[in-house]
């Protein structure tokens, strides 16, 4: 039987329901009616997801008396760009989508980030609903209002904080998600488990082993992400405590670096974060913050998510150089997210970590 879980969030500037319920995309019409007063709905998706779920979602809107139109964008990270944004806002204008109408993002994080940004800027902001269809988008990108696009000078560097009106999670859609995408999503779940504490980490392990209630695991992951966003919606530069939104970048400095030096071709983002978690745990141990058994636990759980593309052939000095261009550089110093224990993140200025230790850790992790 379907279980309905509602996470009622207070996200700084706004509050919105996040529902987790098997089969809920069929009921999207009623949810949309509560979110906007207009009758037009612009669905943003890609051909793959639209082919799988577009008809169900479109029919659900029609049954609720709404008028859906669909805009398809290219599939993949490289389409999260200005050109796609332009074609999306043009589509909205040409279809006379008004301020009382609604945008719906149907897809993974690429669709969600781009459609959310279009919603933030079109007519200076219209309502939008996220229907995340990947594990990563369900537990991470659809929650918290970070929207945006990639630029030649870096990923996610143009965007807006713009919260959706609702997030509708239908776990059934994961049945068609390829194995690598499941692994990538689970790596982000391990990240959130490691940051939250032993309970969420254990729930993540259980979900990997098909033990326990999957919907509850999703709900607790979402609750954790929402709690961090509520405390620091705009990732304030000055906030550096354990509740800072920056902590969600755990595993990302090494992750981004290996994505960059392999020209974004070898790893899915979540897979790179998986390696990044192992790196950050190892670095935390070298700095005498994290105990050996907790490093081992994190290693084990990351490896249980699936087989990650290997690190072999990556030049350690290129990785070290890539750290300098990380978004988490504040002024001239990189801020590292490390662990003092499971559930005990710390934000460490790069100036406090000797280059020698960074280089040693990179070499050790790559050569394993
Ligand atoms: P994605 O959106 O590229 O989706 C992965 C692949 O799965 C795509 O090929 C997609 O077409 C396919 N797909 C999606 N749902 C499917 C389904 N149910 N069945 C079959 N195939 C399906 O990748 P992603 O991992 O969801 O998202 C990555 C993006 O999210 C990146 O751009 C990243 O920057 C962004 N992100 C944003 C935030 C945030 O807070 N806004 C957080 C993390 C990641
Ligand atoms: N995924 C990082 C954040 O939402 O802040």
Short mmCIF file of C-alpha atoms and ligand atoms in Angstrom, two decimals:
data_model
loop_
_atom_site.label_atom_id
_atom_site.label_comp_id
_atom_site.label_asym_id
_atom_site.label_seq_id
_atom_site.Cartn_x
_atom_site.Cartn_y
_atom_site.Cartn_z
CA UNK A 1 0.00 0.00 0.00
CA UNK A 2 1.20 3.51 -0.85
CA UNK A 3 2.45 5.52 2.08
CA UNK A 4 2.11 9.26 2.02
CA UNK A 5 4.82 11.22 3.75
CA UNK A 6 4.67 14.96 3.88
CA UNK A 7 7.70 16.97 4.82
CA UNK A 8 6.44 20.43 5.63
CA UNK A 9 9.45 22.60 5.25
CA UNK A 10 10.29 26.03 6.51
CA UNK A 11 12.96 27.12 4.08
CA UNK A 12 13.93 30.56 5.28
CA UNK A 13 11.97 32.69 2.83
CA UNK A 14 9.18 30.17 2.28
CA UNK A 15 7.60 26.90 3.25
CA UNK A 16 6.31 24.18 0.95
CA UNK A 17 5.08 20.61 1.05
CA UNK A 18 7.24 17.73 -0.15
CA UNK A 19 5.19 14.59 -0.66
CA UNK A 20 6.59 11.10 -1.05
CA UNK A 21 4.02 8.67 -2.30
CA UNK A 22 4.06 5.79 -4.76
CA UNK A 23 1.88 6.63 -7.76
CA UNK A 24 1.63 10.33 -6.89
CA UNK A 25 2.49 11.60 -10.38
CA UNK A 26 -1.00 10.46 -11.35
CA UNK A 27 -2.40 12.93 -8.80
CA UNK A 28 -0.30 15.89 -9.87
CA UNK A 29 -3.41 17.72 -11.16
CA UNK A 30 -4.83 18.26 -7.67
CA UNK A 31 -1.45 19.35 -6.30
CA UNK A 32 -1.06 21.84 -9.15
CA UNK A 33 -4.50 23.31 -8.51
CA UNK A 34 -3.43 24.09 -4.94
CA UNK A 35 -0.18 25.70 -6.14
CA UNK A 36 -1.38 28.20 -8.74
CA UNK A 37 -4.64 29.87 -9.77
CA UNK A 38 -4.05 29.98 -13.54
CA UNK A 39 -5.09 27.18 -15.86
CA UNK A 40 -1.92 26.76 -17.95
CA UNK A 41 0.90 24.43 -17.00
CA UNK A 42 4.26 24.44 -18.78
CA UNK A 43 6.00 21.11 -18.29
CA UNK A 44 9.77 21.13 -18.81
CA UNK A 45 11.31 17.70 -19.38
CA UNK A 46 13.57 15.77 -21.74
CA UNK A 47 12.66 13.19 -24.39
CA UNK A 48 13.66 10.19 -22.27
CA UNK A 49 11.65 11.14 -19.18
CA UNK A 50 8.78 12.52 -21.23
CA UNK A 51 8.62 9.22 -23.13
CA UNK A 52 8.32 7.34 -19.84
CA UNK A 53 6.08 9.63 -17.74
CA UNK A 54 4.98 12.56 -19.89
CA UNK A 55 1.62 11.10 -20.89
CA UNK A 56 0.71 10.19 -17.29
CA UNK A 57 1.52 13.69 -16.04
CA UNK A 58 -0.18 15.43 -18.96
CA UNK A 59 -3.34 13.35 -18.53
CA UNK A 60 -3.40 14.08 -14.81
CA UNK A 61 -3.34 17.83 -15.54
CA UNK A 62 -6.09 17.52 -18.17
CA UNK A 63 -8.28 15.55 -15.77
CA UNK A 64 -7.95 18.41 -13.30
CA UNK A 65 -9.17 20.85 -15.98
CA UNK A 66 -5.71 22.35 -16.58
CA UNK A 67 -4.05 22.97 -19.94
CA UNK A 68 -0.58 21.45 -20.13
CA UNK A 69 2.03 22.26 -22.78
CA UNK A 70 5.41 20.51 -22.87
CA UNK A 71 8.87 21.87 -23.63
CA UNK A 72 11.62 19.28 -24.13
CA UNK A 73 15.25 20.12 -23.48
CA UNK A 74 18.33 18.06 -24.39
CA UNK A 75 19.31 15.19 -22.12
CA UNK A 76 22.54 15.72 -20.19
CA UNK A 77 24.62 18.17 -18.22
CA UNK A 78 25.82 19.94 -21.36
CA UNK A 79 22.28 21.18 -22.04
CA UNK A 80 22.08 22.97 -18.69
CA UNK A 81 23.20 26.19 -20.38
CA UNK A 82 22.17 29.66 -21.52
CA UNK A 83 20.95 28.46 -24.92
CA UNK A 84 18.51 25.99 -23.34
CA UNK A 85 17.42 28.63 -20.82
CA UNK A 86 16.71 31.05 -23.66
CA UNK A 87 14.69 28.49 -25.63
CA UNK A 88 12.75 27.65 -22.44
CA UNK A 89 11.75 31.23 -21.59
CA UNK A 90 10.88 31.81 -25.27
CA UNK A 91 8.61 28.76 -25.11
CA UNK A 92 6.91 30.19 -22.01
CA UNK A 93 6.35 33.54 -23.74
CA UNK A 94 5.11 32.01 -26.98
CA UNK A 95 2.64 29.88 -25.03
CA UNK A 96 1.42 32.94 -23.11
CA UNK A 97 2.25 31.48 -19.72
CA UNK A 98 1.13 34.17 -17.26
CA UNK A 99 2.05 35.07 -13.68
CA UNK A 100 -0.78 32.96 -12.29
CA UNK A 101 0.26 29.87 -14.28
CA UNK A 102 2.69 27.15 -13.32
CA UNK A 103 5.94 25.58 -14.48
CA UNK A 104 6.54 21.90 -13.73
CA UNK A 105 10.01 20.35 -13.85
CA UNK A 106 9.68 16.66 -14.75
CA UNK A 107 13.10 15.02 -14.67
CA UNK A 108 16.41 14.78 -12.87
CA UNK A 109 18.60 17.55 -11.50
CA UNK A 110 19.43 18.96 -14.94
CA UNK A 111 15.77 19.58 -15.79
CA UNK A 112 15.00 20.75 -12.23
CA UNK A 113 17.87 23.26 -12.03
CA UNK A 114 17.15 24.70 -15.47
CA UNK A 115 13.34 24.82 -15.19
CA UNK A 116 13.63 26.30 -11.69
CA UNK A 117 15.90 29.05 -12.97
CA UNK A 118 13.52 29.76 -15.87
CA UNK A 119 10.68 30.01 -13.31
CA UNK A 120 12.78 32.42 -11.20
CA UNK A 121 13.40 34.87 -14.06
CA UNK A 122 10.35 34.54 -16.34
CA UNK A 123 8.00 37.48 -15.55
CA UNK A 124 10.31 38.04 -12.54
CA UNK A 125 9.21 34.75 -11.03
CA UNK A 126 6.28 32.38 -11.44
CA UNK A 127 5.33 29.35 -9.39
CA UNK A 128 6.91 26.00 -10.09
CA UNK A 129 6.65 22.41 -8.93
CA UNK A 130 9.46 19.91 -8.92
CA UNK A 131 8.72 16.31 -9.92
CA UNK A 132 12.18 14.76 -9.42
CA UNK A 133 12.65 11.50 -11.30
CA UNK A 134 16.19 10.50 -10.24
CA UNK A 135 17.27 9.44 -6.75
CA UNK A 136 19.73 12.34 -6.64
CA UNK A 137 17.03 14.85 -7.53
CA UNK A 138 14.59 13.36 -4.98
CA UNK A 139 16.89 13.62 -1.98
CA UNK A 140 18.99 16.60 -2.96
CA UNK A 141 18.53 18.89 -5.97
CA UNK A 142 14.73 19.32 -5.88
CA UNK A 143 14.86 20.44 -2.25
CA UNK A 144 16.26 23.80 -1.20
CA UNK A 145 15.81 26.16 -4.12
CA UNK A 146 19.23 26.21 -5.76
CA UNK A 147 18.51 26.71 -9.46
CA UNK A 148 20.87 27.57 -12.27
CA UNK A 149 22.92 26.77 -15.32
CA UNK A 150 26.53 26.02 -16.23
CA UNK A 151 28.82 28.54 -17.92
CA UNK A 152 32.07 28.10 -19.85
CA UNK A 153 33.87 29.36 -16.75
CA UNK A 154 32.33 26.78 -14.44
CA UNK A 155 29.39 24.63 -13.36
CA UNK A 156 26.32 26.16 -11.70
CA UNK A 157 27.86 29.63 -11.70
CA UNK A 158 24.75 31.51 -12.86
CA UNK A 159 21.46 30.96 -11.07
CA UNK A 160 19.10 32.00 -8.32
CA UNK A 161 17.85 30.82 -4.98
CA UNK A 162 14.22 30.20 -5.86
CA UNK A 163 12.08 27.80 -3.88
CA UNK A 164 9.43 25.64 -5.56
CA UNK A 165 5.78 25.70 -4.46
CA UNK A 166 5.80 21.93 -3.97
CA UNK A 167 7.96 18.87 -4.54
CA UNK A 168 6.18 15.68 -5.60
CA UNK A 169 8.26 12.51 -5.19
CA UNK A 170 6.92 9.31 -6.71
CA UNK A 171 9.38 6.52 -5.82
CA UNK A 172 7.83 4.25 -8.50
CA UNK A 173 9.63 6.20 -11.24
CA UNK A 174 12.97 4.93 -9.93
CA UNK A 175 12.12 1.53 -11.43
CA UNK A 176 13.25 2.80 -14.85
CA UNK A 177 16.36 4.63 -13.62
CA UNK A 178 19.64 3.09 -14.88
CA UNK A 179 21.88 1.39 -12.30
CA UNK A 180 24.66 4.01 -12.57
CA UNK A 181 22.19 6.79 -11.78
CA UNK A 182 20.99 4.85 -8.71
CA UNK A 183 24.61 4.53 -7.57
CA UNK A 184 25.19 8.26 -8.13
CA UNK A 185 22.09 9.12 -6.09
CA UNK A 186 23.09 6.79 -3.29
CA UNK A 187 26.53 8.46 -3.08
CA UNK A 188 24.77 11.77 -2.31
CA UNK A 189 22.63 9.88 0.22
CA UNK A 190 25.77 8.54 1.91
CA UNK A 191 27.06 12.12 2.01
CA UNK A 192 23.91 13.31 3.78
CA UNK A 193 24.00 10.28 6.11
CA UNK A 194 27.62 11.01 7.06
CA UNK A 195 26.71 14.64 7.78
CA UNK A 196 23.51 13.92 9.65
CA UNK A 197 24.63 11.10 11.96
CA UNK A 198 24.67 7.34 12.55
CA UNK A 199 20.86 6.99 12.22
CA UNK A 200 20.58 8.36 8.67
CA UNK A 201 23.82 6.64 7.63
CA UNK A 202 22.46 3.30 8.87
CA UNK A 203 19.13 3.92 7.11
CA UNK A 204 21.11 4.57 3.91
CA UNK A 205 23.04 1.31 4.35
CA UNK A 206 19.73 -0.49 4.95
CA UNK A 207 18.21 1.04 1.82
CA UNK A 208 21.25 -0.19 -0.12
CA UNK A 209 20.60 -3.67 1.25
CA UNK A 210 16.85 -3.44 0.54
CA UNK A 211 16.11 -3.47 4.25
CA UNK A 212 13.58 -1.14 5.87
CA UNK A 213 11.09 1.19 4.28
CA UNK A 214 12.45 2.93 1.23
CA UNK A 215 9.89 5.77 1.43
CA UNK A 216 10.92 6.51 5.00
CA UNK A 217 14.59 6.57 3.96
CA UNK A 218 13.68 9.11 1.24
CA UNK A 219 11.67 11.18 3.71
CA UNK A 220 14.46 11.26 6.29
CA UNK A 221 17.01 12.22 3.63
CA UNK A 222 14.71 15.04 2.48
CA UNK A 223 14.08 16.15 6.09
CA UNK A 224 17.82 16.39 6.71
CA UNK A 225 18.42 18.45 3.56
CA UNK A 226 15.43 20.71 4.39
CA UNK A 227 16.71 21.29 7.93
CA UNK A 228 20.08 22.51 6.65
CA UNK A 229 18.46 24.77 4.05
CA UNK A 230 16.09 26.22 6.67
CA UNK A 231 19.04 27.26 8.84
CA UNK A 232 21.07 28.84 6.02
CA UNK A 233 18.96 29.24 2.88
CA UNK A 234 21.46 31.32 0.91
CA UNK A 235 24.65 29.63 2.06
CA UNK A 236 25.93 32.70 3.86
CA UNK A 237 29.68 33.23 3.42
CA UNK A 238 30.07 34.10 7.10
CA UNK A 239 28.31 31.02 8.48
CA UNK A 240 30.79 28.25 9.17
CA UNK A 241 29.15 26.16 11.88
CA UNK A 242 27.90 22.57 11.60
CA UNK A 243 24.47 23.77 10.36
CA UNK A 244 25.92 25.90 7.55
CA UNK A 245 24.61 24.99 4.07
CA UNK A 246 28.27 24.72 3.09
CA UNK A 247 28.47 21.35 4.82
CA UNK A 248 26.42 19.89 1.94
CA UNK A 249 29.59 20.28 -0.11
CA UNK A 250 31.18 17.42 1.84
CA UNK A 251 33.05 15.26 -0.69
CA UNK A 252 32.61 17.88 -3.41
CA UNK A 253 36.05 19.52 -3.52
CA UNK A 254 37.80 16.31 -4.55
CA UNK A 255 34.68 15.28 -6.51
CA UNK A 256 34.66 18.46 -8.60
CA UNK A 257 38.42 18.23 -9.10
CA UNK A 258 38.31 14.69 -10.54
CA UNK A 259 35.32 15.61 -12.73
CA UNK A 260 37.27 18.59 -14.07
CA UNK A 261 40.56 16.77 -14.75
CA UNK A 262 38.71 13.97 -16.56
CA UNK A 263 36.84 16.62 -18.64
CA UNK A 264 33.47 15.61 -17.15
CA UNK A 265 33.56 12.36 -19.16
CA UNK A 266 34.54 9.63 -16.71
CA UNK A 267 32.30 10.17 -13.69
CA UNK A 268 28.70 11.01 -13.06
CA UNK A 269 28.61 13.80 -10.49
CA UNK A 270 27.35 11.52 -7.71
CA UNK A 271 30.05 8.94 -8.47
CA UNK A 272 32.72 11.65 -8.19
CA UNK A 273 31.19 12.65 -4.85
CA UNK A 274 31.50 9.01 -3.76
CA UNK A 275 35.27 9.19 -4.32
CA UNK A 276 35.20 12.65 -2.71
CA UNK A 277 33.65 11.26 0.49
CA UNK A 278 36.49 8.73 0.73
CA UNK A 279 39.04 11.49 0.14
CA UNK A 280 37.48 13.84 2.73
CA UNK A 281 37.33 11.00 5.29
CA UNK A 282 40.99 10.16 4.66
CA UNK A 283 41.99 13.81 4.95
CA UNK A 284 39.99 14.12 8.19
CA UNK A 285 41.91 11.11 9.54
CA UNK A 286 45.29 12.53 8.51
CA UNK A 287 44.38 15.74 10.38
CA UNK A 288 43.53 13.59 13.43
CA UNK A 289 39.88 14.56 13.35
CA UNK A 290 38.30 11.24 12.38
CA UNK A 291 38.90 7.77 13.82
CA UNK A 292 40.09 4.87 11.63
CA UNK A 293 36.90 2.81 12.16
CA UNK A 294 34.70 5.68 10.93
CA UNK A 295 36.89 6.11 7.83
CA UNK A 296 36.49 2.40 7.17
CA UNK A 297 32.71 2.59 7.67
CA UNK A 298 32.42 5.42 5.13
CA UNK A 299 34.62 3.53 2.66
CA UNK A 300 32.46 0.43 3.02
CA UNK A 301 29.17 2.26 2.57
CA UNK A 302 30.41 4.22 -0.47
CA UNK A 303 31.59 0.99 -2.10
CA UNK A 304 28.27 -0.65 -1.39
CA UNK A 305 26.49 1.94 -3.59
CA UNK A 306 27.83 0.18 -6.70
CA UNK A 307 31.04 0.10 -8.67
CA UNK A 308 32.50 3.57 -9.12
CA UNK A 309 34.63 4.29 -12.22
CA UNK A 310 38.25 3.92 -11.03
CA UNK A 311 40.66 6.78 -10.35
CA UNK A 312 43.61 5.21 -12.18
CA UNK A 313 45.57 7.39 -14.57
CA UNK A 314 44.52 10.63 -12.86
CA UNK A 315 47.51 12.92 -12.26
CA UNK A 316 47.61 13.90 -8.53
CA UNK A 317 49.17 17.29 -9.26
CA UNK A 318 46.31 18.18 -11.66
CA UNK A 319 43.85 17.37 -8.89
CA UNK A 320 45.79 19.56 -6.47
CA UNK A 321 45.75 22.46 -8.98
CA UNK A 322 42.00 21.99 -9.58
CA UNK A 323 41.30 22.62 -5.86
CA UNK A 324 42.24 26.28 -6.42
CA UNK A 325 39.29 26.79 -8.75
CA UNK A 326 36.68 25.31 -6.46
CA UNK A 327 33.54 27.38 -5.83
CA UNK A 328 34.11 27.00 -2.12
CA UNK A 329 37.05 29.38 -2.33
CA UNK A 330 36.17 32.38 -0.21
CA UNK A 331 38.61 35.15 -1.08
CA UNK A 332 41.85 33.29 -1.52
CA UNK A 333 41.15 30.41 0.82
CA UNK A 334 39.34 27.17 0.07
CA UNK A 335 36.96 25.99 2.76
CA UNK A 336 37.14 22.25 3.39
CA UNK A 337 34.21 20.31 4.77
CA UNK A 338 35.63 17.57 6.98
CA UNK A 339 34.32 15.27 9.69
CA UNK A 340 35.17 15.04 13.38
CA UNK A 341 32.89 12.01 13.56
CA UNK A 342 29.81 10.67 11.78
CA UNK A 343 27.29 13.51 12.05
CA UNK A 344 29.94 16.02 13.13
CA UNK A 345 30.96 18.16 10.14
CA UNK A 346 33.48 20.98 10.44
CA UNK A 347 34.34 23.78 8.04
CA UNK A 348 38.15 24.15 7.90
CA UNK A 349 39.94 27.00 6.17
CA UNK A 350 42.38 25.70 3.55
CA UNK A 351 45.10 27.85 5.15
CA UNK A 352 45.05 25.46 8.13
CA UNK A 353 45.79 22.39 5.98
CA UNK A 354 49.39 21.98 4.80
CA UNK A 355 49.78 21.37 1.04
CA UNK A 356 51.97 18.36 1.87
CA UNK A 357 49.06 16.61 3.62
CA UNK A 358 46.70 17.39 0.72
CA UNK A 359 49.18 16.03 -1.84
CA UNK A 360 49.84 12.88 0.23
CA UNK A 361 46.12 12.23 0.61
CA UNK A 362 45.46 12.69 -3.12
CA UNK A 363 48.26 10.24 -3.96
CA UNK A 364 47.07 7.71 -1.38
CA UNK A 365 43.45 7.77 -2.54
CA UNK A 366 44.30 7.62 -6.27
CA UNK A 367 46.79 4.78 -5.91
CA UNK A 368 44.42 2.44 -4.01
P1 LIG B 1 20.21 14.12 -14.82
O1 LIG B 1 19.17 15.11 -14.62
O2 LIG B 1 21.16 14.31 -15.95
O3 LIG B 1 19.52 12.68 -14.95
C1 LIG B 1 20.32 11.55 -15.15
C2 LIG B 1 19.84 10.69 -16.32
O4 LIG B 1 18.70 9.95 -15.92
C3 LIG B 1 19.40 11.48 -17.54
O5 LIG B 1 19.82 10.82 -18.69
C4 LIG B 1 17.87 11.47 -17.44
O6 LIG B 1 17.24 11.62 -18.69
C5 LIG B 1 17.64 10.11 -16.87
N1 LIG B 1 16.41 9.93 -16.10
C6 LIG B 1 15.87 10.79 -15.22
N2 LIG B 1 14.84 10.21 -14.59
C7 LIG B 1 14.71 8.97 -15.11
C8 LIG B 1 13.84 7.88 -14.84
N3 LIG B 1 12.93 7.93 -13.86
N4 LIG B 1 13.99 6.76 -15.57
C9 LIG B 1 14.97 6.67 -16.51
N5 LIG B 1 15.84 7.64 -16.79
C10 LIG B 1 15.71 8.78 -16.08
O7 LIG B 1 21.13 13.93 -13.51
P2 LIG B 1 20.83 14.06 -11.94
O8 LIG B 1 21.84 13.22 -11.29
O9 LIG B 1 19.41 13.86 -11.62
O10 LIG B 1 21.15 15.59 -11.64
C11 LIG B 1 22.42 16.13 -11.81
C12 LIG B 1 22.28 17.63 -11.82
O11 LIG B 1 21.77 18.08 -10.58
C13 LIG B 1 23.59 18.36 -12.05
O12 LIG B 1 23.40 19.37 -13.01
C14 LIG B 1 23.88 18.98 -10.69
O13 LIG B 1 24.59 20.19 -10.80
C15 LIG B 1 22.49 19.21 -10.18
N6 LIG B 1 22.39 19.30 -8.71
C16 LIG B 1 21.72 20.36 -8.20
C17 LIG B 1 21.57 20.48 -6.83
C18 LIG B 1 20.76 21.60 -6.28
O14 LIG B 1 20.76 21.79 -5.07
N7 LIG B 1 20.06 22.34 -7.11
C19 LIG B 1 22.11 19.50 -5.98
C20 LIG B 1 22.78 18.42 -6.53
C21 LIG B 1 22.92 18.32 -7.92
N1 LIG B 2 23.45 20.42 -3.04
C1 LIG B 2 24.00 21.47 -2.24
C2 LIG B 2 22.98 22.44 -1.77
O1 LIG B 2 21.83 22.32 -2.05
O2 LIG B 2 23.35 23.37 -1.11
#
